[in-house]
Short mmCIF file of C-alpha atoms in Angstrom, two decimals:
data_model
loop_
_atom_site.label_atom_id
_atom_site.label_comp_id
_atom_site.label_asym_id
_atom_site.label_seq_id
_atom_site.Cartn_x
_atom_site.Cartn_y
_atom_site.Cartn_z
CA UNK A 1 -0.01 -0.02 -0.02
CA UNK A 2 3.03 2.30 0.04
CA UNK A 3 4.23 4.52 2.81
CA UNK A 4 1.54 5.85 5.16
CA UNK A 5 0.53 9.53 4.83
CA UNK A 6 1.43 10.21 8.46
CA UNK A 7 4.13 8.88 10.72
CA UNK A 8 3.98 7.68 14.32
CA UNK A 9 6.81 6.32 16.43
CA UNK A 10 6.02 4.43 19.64
CA UNK A 11 8.45 3.58 22.50
CA UNK A 12 7.27 0.73 24.74
CA UNK A 13 9.22 0.22 28.04
CA UNK A 14 8.52 -2.69 30.48
CA UNK A 15 10.55 -3.43 33.58
CA UNK A 16 10.68 -6.93 35.10
CA UNK A 17 11.16 -6.58 38.87
CA UNK A 18 11.12 -9.58 41.22
CA UNK A 19 7.53 -8.91 42.15
CA UNK A 20 5.08 -6.42 40.72
CA UNK A 21 1.76 -5.63 42.47
CA UNK A 22 -1.34 -6.06 40.41
CA UNK A 23 -2.68 -2.83 38.90
CA UNK A 24 -6.29 -1.68 39.20
CA UNK A 25 -6.11 0.40 36.01
CA UNK A 26 -8.62 0.01 33.08
CA UNK A 27 -7.13 -0.77 29.70
CA UNK A 28 -7.91 -1.11 26.05
CA UNK A 29 -10.13 -3.96 24.97
CA UNK A 30 -10.07 -5.48 21.45
CA UNK A 31 -12.93 -7.21 19.72
CA UNK A 32 -11.12 -10.60 19.32
CA UNK A 33 -10.20 -12.34 16.16
CA UNK A 34 -12.23 -12.10 13.02
CA UNK A 35 -13.02 -15.82 13.07
CA UNK A 36 -16.25 -16.69 14.85
CA UNK A 37 -16.13 -18.68 18.05
CA UNK A 38 -12.93 -17.13 19.45
CA UNK A 39 -13.52 -15.26 22.71
CA UNK A 40 -12.30 -11.70 23.26
CA UNK A 41 -9.25 -11.21 25.39
CA UNK A 42 -7.00 -13.70 23.49
CA UNK A 43 -3.89 -12.56 21.67
CA UNK A 44 -4.18 -10.75 18.35
CA UNK A 45 -2.76 -12.31 15.23
CA UNK A 46 -2.41 -11.19 11.59
CA UNK A 47 -6.18 -11.36 11.04
CA UNK A 48 -7.25 -9.60 14.20
CA UNK A 49 -9.88 -7.00 13.61
CA UNK A 50 -12.14 -4.65 15.51
CA UNK A 51 -15.32 -2.94 14.29
CA UNK A 52 -14.76 0.45 15.94
CA UNK A 53 -11.99 2.08 17.88
CA UNK A 54 -14.26 2.23 20.94
CA UNK A 55 -14.10 -1.64 21.21
CA UNK A 56 -10.43 -1.49 22.14
CA UNK A 57 -11.07 -1.15 25.92
CA UNK A 58 -10.52 -4.19 28.07
CA UNK A 59 -9.61 -5.06 31.65
CA UNK A 60 -6.53 -7.02 32.92
CA UNK A 61 -6.71 -10.80 32.81
CA UNK A 62 -4.46 -13.81 33.30
CA UNK A 63 -1.77 -14.61 35.81
CA UNK A 64 0.71 -12.03 36.96
CA UNK A 65 -2.02 -9.36 37.60
CA UNK A 66 -3.60 -6.88 35.28
CA UNK A 67 -2.57 -6.43 31.64
CA UNK A 68 -1.69 -3.00 30.27
CA UNK A 69 -2.14 -2.41 26.53
CA UNK A 70 0.00 -0.37 24.23
CA UNK A 71 -1.11 0.54 20.72
CA UNK A 72 1.57 0.93 18.08
CA UNK A 73 1.62 1.42 14.39
CA UNK A 74 2.90 -1.34 12.19
CA UNK A 75 6.56 -0.68 11.33
CA UNK A 76 7.37 1.17 14.57
CA UNK A 77 10.22 0.16 16.84
CA UNK A 78 9.16 -1.37 20.17
CA UNK A 79 11.43 -1.57 23.24
CA UNK A 80 10.69 -3.83 26.20
CA UNK A 81 12.79 -3.16 29.36
CA UNK A 82 13.73 -5.92 31.90
CA UNK A 83 16.66 -7.06 34.05
CA UNK A 84 19.47 -9.55 33.38
CA UNK A 85 18.88 -13.27 33.21
CA UNK A 86 15.20 -13.00 32.38
CA UNK A 87 13.14 -14.74 29.81
CA UNK A 88 10.61 -13.02 27.54
CA UNK A 89 7.22 -14.63 26.50
CA UNK A 90 4.74 -13.68 23.84
CA UNK A 91 1.30 -15.25 24.31
CA UNK A 92 2.85 -18.01 26.40
CA UNK A 93 5.59 -18.80 23.89
CA UNK A 94 9.18 -18.00 24.79
CA UNK A 95 10.70 -15.38 22.55
CA UNK A 96 13.83 -16.17 20.61
CA UNK A 97 16.11 -13.64 19.05
CA UNK A 98 16.22 -13.30 15.25
CA UNK A 99 16.85 -10.61 12.66
CA UNK A 100 13.93 -8.54 13.92
CA UNK A 101 13.96 -9.40 17.67
CA UNK A 102 16.85 -8.55 19.98
CA UNK A 103 17.27 -9.11 23.69
CA UNK A 104 19.89 -6.74 25.17
CA UNK A 105 22.28 -7.72 27.93
CA UNK A 106 20.34 -5.35 30.20
CA UNK A 107 17.17 -7.41 29.63
CA UNK A 108 15.68 -4.94 27.23
CA UNK A 109 13.71 -6.50 24.27
CA UNK A 110 13.81 -4.64 21.02
CA UNK A 111 11.38 -5.23 18.08
CA UNK A 112 13.02 -3.37 15.24
CA UNK A 113 9.94 -3.55 13.03
CA UNK A 114 6.52 -4.24 14.58
CA UNK A 115 4.25 -6.45 12.49
CA UNK A 116 0.66 -7.57 12.93
CA UNK A 117 1.50 -10.91 14.45
CA UNK A 118 3.35 -9.14 17.23
CA UNK A 119 -0.01 -8.25 18.68
CA UNK A 120 -0.62 -10.08 21.94
CA UNK A 121 0.43 -10.26 25.64
CA UNK A 122 4.15 -9.83 26.45
CA UNK A 123 5.81 -10.53 29.81
CA UNK A 124 9.10 -11.55 31.36
CA UNK A 125 10.04 -14.02 34.13
CA UNK A 126 12.81 -13.71 36.71
CA UNK A 127 13.49 -16.34 39.43
CA UNK A 128 10.40 -18.18 38.28
CA UNK A 129 8.05 -15.27 38.98
CA UNK A 130 6.24 -13.42 36.19
CA UNK A 131 6.51 -9.66 35.74
CA UNK A 132 3.80 -7.20 34.63
CA UNK A 133 1.95 -8.09 31.45
CA UNK A 134 1.44 -5.76 28.59
CA UNK A 135 -0.82 -6.36 25.64
CA UNK A 136 0.59 -5.06 22.37
CA UNK A 137 -1.87 -4.13 19.65
CA UNK A 138 -0.30 -3.40 16.22
CA UNK A 139 -2.57 -1.17 14.22
CA UNK A 140 -2.43 -0.48 10.49
CA UNK A 141 -3.18 3.19 9.57
CA UNK A 142 -5.65 3.76 6.74
CA UNK A 143 -4.70 5.48 3.55
CA UNK A 144 -5.76 9.09 2.98
CA UNK A 145 -9.61 9.08 2.62
CA UNK A 146 -11.38 10.71 -0.40
CA UNK A 147 -14.85 11.50 -1.70
CA UNK A 148 -16.47 10.12 -4.87
CA UNK A 149 -19.51 11.59 -6.66
CA UNK A 150 -20.93 10.28 -9.91
CA UNK A 151 -18.07 7.75 -10.20
CA UNK A 152 -15.36 10.50 -10.11
CA UNK A 153 -13.00 11.12 -7.20
CA UNK A 154 -13.22 14.67 -5.79
CA UNK A 155 -10.37 16.64 -4.35
CA UNK A 156 -10.57 17.70 -0.71
CA UNK A 157 -12.32 21.07 -0.44
CA UNK A 158 -13.77 20.80 -3.97
CA UNK A 159 -17.02 22.53 -4.97
CA UNK A 160 -19.96 20.35 -6.06
CA UNK A 161 -22.48 22.02 -8.33
CA UNK A 162 -26.02 20.70 -8.70
CA UNK A 163 -29.55 22.11 -9.19
CA UNK A 164 -32.16 22.77 -6.52
CA UNK A 165 -34.44 19.77 -6.07
CA UNK A 166 -31.85 17.21 -7.29
CA UNK A 167 -30.82 14.20 -5.27
CA UNK A 168 -27.04 13.65 -4.60
CA UNK A 169 -25.16 10.65 -3.19
CA UNK A 170 -21.63 11.04 -1.86
CA UNK A 171 -19.26 8.14 -1.18
CA UNK A 172 -16.46 8.44 1.41
CA UNK A 173 -13.78 5.86 0.62
CA UNK A 174 -11.09 4.74 3.13
CA UNK A 175 -8.60 2.14 1.82
CA UNK A 176 -6.71 0.08 4.31
CA UNK A 177 -6.64 0.23 8.03
CA UNK A 178 -6.92 -2.31 10.82
CA UNK A 179 -9.22 -2.03 12.67
CA UNK A 180 -11.78 -0.59 10.33
CA UNK A 181 -12.02 3.16 10.71
CA UNK A 182 -15.15 4.91 12.05
CA UNK A 183 -16.78 7.25 9.47
CA UNK A 184 -19.17 10.04 10.37
CA UNK A 185 -20.90 12.72 8.26
CA UNK A 186 -21.46 16.46 9.03
CA UNK A 187 -23.78 18.53 6.75
CA UNK A 188 -24.14 22.26 7.37
CA UNK A 189 -22.80 21.83 10.92
CA UNK A 190 -25.21 19.02 11.78
CA UNK A 191 -24.32 15.34 12.35
CA UNK A 192 -26.23 13.34 9.66
CA UNK A 193 -24.43 10.06 10.27
CA UNK A 194 -27.72 8.14 11.15
CA UNK A 195 -28.94 8.70 7.54
CA UNK A 196 -25.73 7.24 6.04
CA UNK A 197 -24.70 3.69 5.22
CA UNK A 198 -21.21 2.17 5.89
CA UNK A 199 -19.64 -1.05 4.54
CA UNK A 200 -16.24 -2.51 5.52
CA UNK A 201 -14.74 -5.41 3.55
CA UNK A 202 -11.86 -7.44 4.94
CA UNK A 203 -8.85 -7.77 2.56
CA UNK A 204 -7.34 -11.09 3.53
CA UNK A 205 -4.17 -10.61 1.49
CA UNK A 206 -3.20 -7.35 3.08
CA UNK A 207 -4.81 -7.83 6.43
CA UNK A 208 -6.71 -4.58 6.28
CA UNK A 209 -10.23 -3.29 5.67
CA UNK A 210 -11.63 -1.41 2.69
CA UNK A 211 -14.41 0.88 3.97
CA UNK A 212 -17.05 2.96 2.12
CA UNK A 213 -19.72 5.15 3.62
CA UNK A 214 -22.62 6.60 1.52
CA UNK A 215 -24.64 9.70 2.27
CA UNK A 216 -27.73 10.54 0.17
CA UNK A 217 -29.52 13.92 0.24
CA UNK A 218 -32.86 13.17 -1.49
CA UNK A 219 -33.73 16.78 -2.36
CA UNK A 220 -31.21 19.60 -1.99
CA UNK A 221 -32.67 23.05 -1.38
CA UNK A 222 -31.22 26.45 -1.95
CA UNK A 223 -30.75 26.70 1.80
CA UNK A 224 -27.81 24.40 1.37
CA UNK A 225 -26.06 26.71 -1.07
CA UNK A 226 -22.43 27.23 0.06
CA UNK A 227 -22.97 24.69 2.84
CA UNK A 228 -20.08 22.35 3.82
CA UNK A 229 -20.39 18.58 3.86
CA UNK A 230 -17.63 16.46 5.34
CA UNK A 231 -16.93 12.89 6.11
CA UNK A 232 -14.78 12.53 9.24
CA UNK A 233 -12.38 9.55 9.79
CA UNK A 234 -11.46 8.25 13.24
CA UNK A 235 -8.91 5.50 13.89
CA UNK A 236 -6.67 4.36 16.85
CA UNK A 237 -3.57 5.21 14.85
CA UNK A 238 -4.71 8.81 14.16
CA UNK A 239 -3.95 11.39 16.80
CA UNK A 240 -6.94 13.51 15.70
CA UNK A 241 -9.99 12.95 13.46
CA UNK A 242 -9.38 13.55 9.78
CA UNK A 243 -12.18 15.44 7.91
CA UNK A 244 -12.67 15.39 4.07
CA UNK A 245 -14.61 18.58 3.32
CA UNK A 246 -16.74 19.48 0.33
CA UNK A 247 -18.66 22.68 -0.46
CA UNK A 248 -22.10 22.61 -2.15
CA UNK A 249 -23.02 25.00 -4.95
CA UNK A 250 -26.80 24.83 -5.38
CA UNK A 251 -28.17 26.41 -8.59
CA UNK A 252 -31.78 27.73 -8.32
CA UNK A 253 -34.07 29.90 -10.50
CA UNK A 254 -34.78 33.61 -9.74
CA UNK A 255 -36.94 34.73 -6.79
CA UNK A 256 -38.13 38.34 -6.94
CA UNK A 257 -38.54 40.78 -4.06
CA UNK A 258 -40.13 44.16 -4.88
CA UNK A 259 -40.18 47.37 -2.87
CA UNK A 260 -41.58 50.86 -3.54
CA UNK A 261 -40.89 54.38 -2.29
CA UNK A 262 -43.22 55.89 -1.25
CA UNK A 263 -44.48 52.61 0.35
CA UNK A 264 -47.33 50.59 -1.13
CA UNK A 265 -50.70 52.28 -0.44
CA UNK A 266 -49.39 55.81 -0.53
CA UNK A 267 -51.25 57.86 -3.22
CA UNK A 268 -49.10 58.80 -6.24
CA UNK A 269 -49.90 62.30 -7.48
CA UNK A 270 -48.97 63.97 -10.67
CA UNK A 271 -45.49 65.60 -10.49
CA UNK A 272 -44.28 63.42 -7.61
CA UNK A 273 -41.49 60.81 -7.74
CA UNK A 274 -41.89 57.03 -7.48
CA UNK A 275 -39.03 54.56 -7.03
CA UNK A 276 -39.31 50.77 -7.52
CA UNK A 277 -36.57 48.36 -6.38
CA UNK A 278 -36.28 44.78 -7.60
CA UNK A 279 -33.95 42.32 -5.89
CA UNK A 280 -33.38 38.96 -7.66
CA UNK A 281 -32.21 36.04 -5.63
CA UNK A 282 -30.77 33.48 -8.06
CA UNK A 283 -27.79 31.23 -8.58
CA UNK A 284 -26.07 31.83 -10.93
CA UNK A 285 -26.83 35.48 -10.23
CA UNK A 286 -28.78 37.48 -12.83
CA UNK A 287 -29.38 41.18 -13.28
CA UNK A 288 -32.94 42.62 -12.98
CA UNK A 289 -34.64 45.03 -15.42
CA UNK A 290 -38.04 46.73 -15.40
CA UNK A 291 -40.72 46.32 -18.06
CA UNK A 292 -43.88 48.35 -18.53
CA UNK A 293 -46.68 46.17 -19.87
CA UNK A 294 -48.86 47.27 -22.78
CA UNK A 295 -51.34 45.75 -25.17
CA UNK A 296 -48.40 44.93 -27.45
CA UNK A 297 -46.66 42.92 -24.81
CA UNK A 298 -44.32 45.22 -22.97
CA UNK A 299 -41.40 47.56 -23.35
CA UNK A 300 -38.26 47.93 -21.24
CA UNK A 301 -37.87 51.09 -19.17
CA UNK A 302 -34.57 52.67 -18.04
CA UNK A 303 -33.39 51.15 -14.79
CA UNK A 304 -30.11 50.61 -12.97
CA UNK A 305 -29.11 47.91 -10.48
CA UNK A 306 -32.77 46.99 -10.02
CA UNK A 307 -33.88 50.60 -9.45
CA UNK A 308 -36.66 52.19 -11.49
CA UNK A 309 -36.95 55.91 -10.74
CA UNK A 310 -39.95 57.73 -12.14
CA UNK A 311 -39.52 61.51 -11.58
CA UNK A 312 -42.35 64.00 -12.08
CA UNK A 313 -44.83 61.27 -12.95
CA UNK A 314 -47.78 62.00 -15.20
CA UNK A 315 -50.66 60.08 -16.67
CA UNK A 316 -48.26 58.49 -19.25
CA UNK A 317 -46.49 56.66 -16.43
CA UNK A 318 -49.69 55.02 -15.24
CA UNK A 319 -49.75 51.26 -15.91
CA UNK A 320 -48.55 47.74 -14.94
CA UNK A 321 -44.88 47.21 -14.26
CA UNK A 322 -42.96 44.01 -13.67
CA UNK A 323 -39.38 43.01 -13.03
CA UNK A 324 -37.75 40.56 -15.48
CA UNK A 325 -34.36 38.89 -15.78
CA UNK A 326 -32.57 36.56 -18.20
CA UNK A 327 -31.23 33.51 -16.37
CA UNK A 328 -29.34 30.44 -17.64
CA UNK A 329 -32.58 28.51 -16.83
CA UNK A 330 -34.66 30.79 -19.01
CA UNK A 331 -36.50 34.17 -18.99
CA UNK A 332 -38.25 34.96 -15.69
CA UNK A 333 -40.46 37.82 -14.49
CA UNK A 334 -42.15 38.88 -11.23
CA UNK A 335 -45.82 39.55 -10.64
CA UNK A 336 -47.09 42.80 -12.02
CA UNK A 337 -47.65 45.87 -9.89
CA UNK A 338 -49.84 48.89 -10.86
CA UNK A 339 -48.75 52.46 -10.65
CA UNK A 340 -51.78 54.72 -10.58
CA UNK A 341 -51.24 58.46 -11.02
CA UNK A 342 -54.16 60.74 -10.10
CA UNK A 343 -54.65 64.43 -10.16
CA UNK A 344 -54.35 64.87 -13.92
CA UNK A 345 -58.07 65.22 -14.58
CA UNK A 346 -58.66 61.74 -16.00
CA UNK A 347 -61.51 59.54 -14.90
CA UNK A 348 -61.02 56.11 -13.46
CA UNK A 349 -62.87 54.22 -16.15
CA UNK A 350 -60.26 54.88 -18.82
CA UNK A 351 -57.11 54.58 -16.76
CA UNK A 352 -57.74 52.29 -13.78
CA UNK A 353 -58.09 48.64 -14.80
CA UNK A 354 -57.52 47.86 -11.13
CA UNK A 355 -60.90 49.33 -10.15
CA UNK A 356 -63.89 50.29 -12.34
CA UNK A 357 -66.71 52.33 -10.70
CA UNK A 358 -70.02 53.48 -12.11
CA UNK A 359 -70.61 55.96 -9.32
CA UNK A 360 -67.10 57.09 -8.49
CA UNK A 361 -65.97 60.51 -9.51
CA UNK A 362 -62.21 60.16 -8.85
CA UNK A 363 -59.51 57.62 -9.41
CA UNK A 364 -58.24 55.29 -6.62
CA UNK A 365 -54.47 55.28 -5.86
CA UNK A 366 -52.68 51.98 -6.17
CA UNK A 367 -53.00 49.83 -3.06
CA UNK A 368 -54.82 52.49 -1.06
CA UNK A 369 -57.33 51.09 1.46
CA UNK A 370 -60.94 51.75 0.37
CA UNK A 371 -63.25 52.08 3.37
CA UNK A 372 -66.62 50.30 3.07
CA UNK A 373 -68.15 52.67 5.53
CA UNK A 374 -70.78 55.03 4.13
CA UNK A 375 -69.14 58.18 5.62
CA UNK A 376 -65.89 57.42 3.83
CA UNK A 377 -67.48 56.85 0.46
CA UNK A 378 -67.79 60.51 -0.40
CA UNK A 379 -70.84 62.65 -0.83
CA UNK A 380 -73.78 60.89 -2.42
CA UNK A 381 -77.43 61.49 -2.96
CA UNK A 382 -79.02 59.27 -0.25
CA UNK A 383 -82.24 59.10 -2.19
CA UNK A 384 -80.42 57.25 -5.05
CA UNK A 385 -78.44 54.91 -2.71
CA UNK A 386 -74.93 53.75 -3.34
CA UNK A 387 -72.84 50.54 -3.68
CA UNK A 388 -69.13 50.05 -2.89
CA UNK A 389 -67.06 46.92 -3.76
CA UNK A 390 -63.60 46.91 -2.18
CA UNK A 391 -60.99 44.01 -2.64
CA UNK A 392 -59.15 42.83 0.51
CA UNK A 393 -56.11 42.44 -1.69
CA UNK A 394 -56.05 44.00 -5.20
CA UNK A 395 -53.13 41.83 -6.28
CA UNK A 396 -52.80 38.20 -5.11
CA UNK A 397 -49.55 36.22 -5.70
CA UNK A 398 -49.73 32.42 -5.51
CA UNK A 399 -47.96 29.28 -6.81
CA UNK A 400 -49.31 26.71 -9.16
CA UNK A 401 -51.06 23.77 -7.48
CA UNK A 402 -51.94 25.67 -4.26
CA UNK A 403 -55.40 26.64 -2.94
CA UNK A 404 -56.01 30.39 -3.06
CA UNK A 405 -58.88 32.54 -1.85
CA UNK A 406 -59.93 35.87 -3.33
CA UNK A 407 -62.06 38.17 -1.09
CA UNK A 408 -63.79 41.53 -1.10
CA UNK A 409 -66.19 43.68 0.91
CA UNK A 410 -69.48 44.64 -0.67
CA UNK A 411 -71.29 47.52 1.02
CA UNK A 412 -74.27 49.64 0.13
CA UNK A 413 -77.40 51.59 1.04
CA UNK A 414 -79.75 49.89 0.75
CA UNK A 415 -77.76 46.62 1.35
CA UNK A 416 -76.52 44.94 -1.82
CA UNK A 417 -79.05 42.65 -3.52
CA UNK A 418 -76.77 40.73 -5.91
CA UNK A 419 -73.10 39.70 -6.01
CA UNK A 420 -71.48 38.03 -8.99
CA UNK A 421 -67.91 36.67 -9.54
CA UNK A 422 -66.55 37.06 -13.07
CA UNK A 423 -63.53 34.88 -13.70
CA UNK A 424 -61.30 35.51 -16.69
CA UNK A 425 -63.28 35.48 -19.97
CA UNK A 426 -62.76 31.77 -20.64
CA UNK A 427 -64.69 30.84 -17.43
CA UNK A 428 -68.42 31.28 -16.66
CA UNK A 429 -69.68 33.59 -13.81
CA UNK A 430 -70.41 32.34 -10.35
CA UNK A 431 -72.80 33.56 -7.66
CA UNK A 432 -72.33 33.01 -3.92
CA UNK A 433 -73.18 29.48 -2.79
CA UNK A 434 -72.33 27.99 -6.16
CA UNK A 435 -69.42 25.72 -7.08
CA UNK A 436 -68.09 24.62 -10.47
CA UNK A 437 -65.04 22.33 -10.77
CA UNK A 438 -62.12 23.83 -8.86
CA UNK A 439 -64.02 27.10 -8.14
CA UNK A 440 -66.23 27.65 -5.05
CA UNK A 441 -68.03 30.91 -4.48
CA UNK A 442 -68.82 30.96 -0.72
CA UNK A 443 -72.03 32.30 0.75
CA UNK A 444 -71.97 35.93 1.77
CA UNK A 445 -71.28 36.63 5.45
CA UNK A 446 -71.91 39.76 7.52
CA UNK A 447 -69.14 42.33 7.57
CA UNK A 448 -67.91 44.46 10.43
CA UNK A 449 -69.86 47.55 9.25
CA UNK A 450 -73.60 47.98 8.94
CA UNK A 451 -74.69 47.34 5.31
CA UNK A 452 -71.52 45.45 4.39
CA UNK A 453 -71.08 41.83 3.36
CA UNK A 454 -67.98 39.65 3.02
CA UNK A 455 -67.57 37.72 -0.29
CA UNK A 456 -64.95 35.04 -0.93
CA UNK A 457 -64.09 32.71 -3.79
CA UNK A 458 -61.68 29.71 -3.39
CA UNK A 459 -59.66 28.27 -6.25
CA UNK A 460 -58.40 24.73 -5.58
CA UNK A 461 -55.25 23.62 -7.31
CA UNK A 462 -54.43 26.97 -9.01
CA UNK A 463 -53.34 26.58 -12.68
CA UNK A 464 -51.50 28.89 -15.03
CA UNK A 465 -54.73 29.56 -16.90
CA UNK A 466 -56.27 31.03 -13.68
CA UNK A 467 -53.97 34.00 -13.78
CA UNK A 468 -55.38 37.30 -14.76
CA UNK A 469 -58.23 39.63 -13.67
CA UNK A 470 -61.08 38.34 -11.44
CA UNK A 471 -64.00 40.81 -11.30
CA UNK A 472 -66.55 40.95 -8.47
CA UNK A 473 -69.74 42.93 -9.14
CA UNK A 474 -72.21 44.16 -6.47
CA UNK A 475 -75.63 45.72 -7.22
CA UNK A 476 -78.31 47.25 -5.02
CA UNK A 477 -81.25 49.57 -5.69
CA UNK A 478 -80.35 51.38 -8.91
CA UNK A 479 -76.59 51.40 -8.31
CA UNK A 480 -73.81 48.94 -9.10
CA UNK A 481 -70.12 48.76 -8.52
CA UNK A 482 -67.26 46.40 -9.47
CA UNK A 483 -63.68 45.86 -8.68
CA UNK A 484 -60.88 43.76 -10.22
CA UNK A 485 -58.56 41.44 -8.31
CA UNK A 486 -55.33 40.60 -10.18
CA UNK A 487 -54.25 36.93 -9.66
CA UNK A 488 -50.56 36.14 -10.39
CA UNK A 489 -49.38 32.60 -10.69
CA UNK A 490 -45.62 32.27 -10.21
CA UNK A 491 -45.40 29.11 -12.29
CA UNK A 492 -45.63 31.22 -15.38
CA UNK A 493 -45.48 34.94 -16.28
CA UNK A 494 -48.80 36.51 -17.28
CA UNK A 495 -49.25 39.96 -18.77
CA UNK A 496 -52.50 41.47 -17.60
CA UNK A 497 -52.25 44.60 -19.71
CA UNK A 498 -52.82 42.63 -22.92
CA UNK A 499 -56.27 41.58 -21.69
CA UNK A 500 -57.20 44.84 -19.97
CA UNK A 501 -59.37 46.07 -22.88
CA UNK A 502 -61.30 42.77 -23.11
CA UNK A 503 -61.86 42.77 -19.32
CA UNK A 504 -63.14 46.31 -19.31
CA UNK A 505 -65.53 45.67 -22.16
CA UNK A 506 -66.75 42.50 -20.48
CA UNK A 507 -67.27 44.34 -17.13
CA UNK A 508 -69.02 47.33 -18.61
CA UNK A 509 -71.36 45.12 -20.64
CA UNK A 510 -72.32 43.32 -17.43
CA UNK A 511 -72.85 46.59 -15.60
CA UNK A 512 -75.14 47.84 -18.30
CA UNK A 513 -77.17 44.61 -18.30
CA UNK A 514 -77.54 44.82 -14.54
CA UNK A 515 -78.69 48.40 -14.68
CA UNK A 516 -81.14 47.55 -17.48
CA UNK A 517 -82.68 44.77 -15.33
CA UNK A 518 -83.40 47.18 -12.43
CA UNK A 519 -86.98 48.49 -12.14
CA UNK A 520 -87.54 52.05 -13.39
CA UNK A 521 -87.53 54.87 -10.92
CA UNK A 522 -90.99 56.01 -9.85
#
């Protein structure tokens, strides 16, 4: 196997006085021979093995008192001290000098090169009385361990690249060693050894073990990006544990985080400044850019390092914006956000696809809370009545396959008589208490304010085709109102602006039909 990758020299001294009291110390125990049926505590031969270093503890046994053990590395020089005219014994057999064994005139025994069969109990006799016994255990250090992935050997400290969601299996290989080394695993600072598998095979010809430990991570997440994984080797011949480290490089698609100044819900007036920030978390990293959506699809707007600064905004800046990036995995974009600019004299019907009102006289700033209370609805003619429909969230972001609920408050005086959900044009309308396929329009429940009702619609197993504008219409007396809830599905990018005209036409047609069905005023 070649020269070991570390060196260890051991000096063993044993005196042989006339009488030596028995020691009460606790010593190393070995697991016995590999062959079945041989009890532990006997001498170790060339095929002696142990399963783990912890099994090397044993207590003294045999005549002459307790037995002290000394662990040495194969090839080291061993010295045994004694007095003159003594005899040395190894496992009950008298020791004779040869080219490797020397007995000095002082009584010292020298093993110039320890080998596996030197393992066992050594003692000397003087005047017919035995001296202290010492068990010698000759270990064989393992070769330098290494990691294997996909059939290729990895260098220590290498970087392993894989995609998020993949399964990886690492093999820690330790060639040689007697006894077999102990192998543990550490992933991101946590001991994950219980989830690993280890196998040690006895190599009869060399008298050593070949050990392999396997660790499988069934699904790697981006939380493991830049995490360290190590297999750690422990062996009686090693002064300290030896780790074999590896760093994980997890590739994952972009994840968008959007912020706005002034904060969401603050009205945007003509001539003010609005700043949008897009942060893209992805590996490999990718740079963000802003796109303003239009009926033609969308156009890029000037941005830098994820910042979109709109100074002295006007009605031309009103619209849907989204953040996009080109990644090695493909083209990705965030959900769309609506910038509504008011104060330029335009009505809401032509410029606010987020909210369409029949009775409103002013536009609604993006994300601003709309109170369902009558005193917050603005001046109205009480004799004509009024209706207000307010979404709990004007924009809802969800992932494909999940269950998502859209909700709104419907208020009016007199109380609303009819509520209708209008999904995207390819789906039929739903009224409260009705269900169709994956869609369930819940019954109306009482709201917190007098004259207000709570409406909710649940979508089970959201699909890409569900993305777009969901309209809820409320009618009471001679008045009607409607609002639009924008549903974004992250499994695919959807441009709402391209369908805005069709949605407005669809909504206005429904409002006109509802008004036409109302009884004439007396």
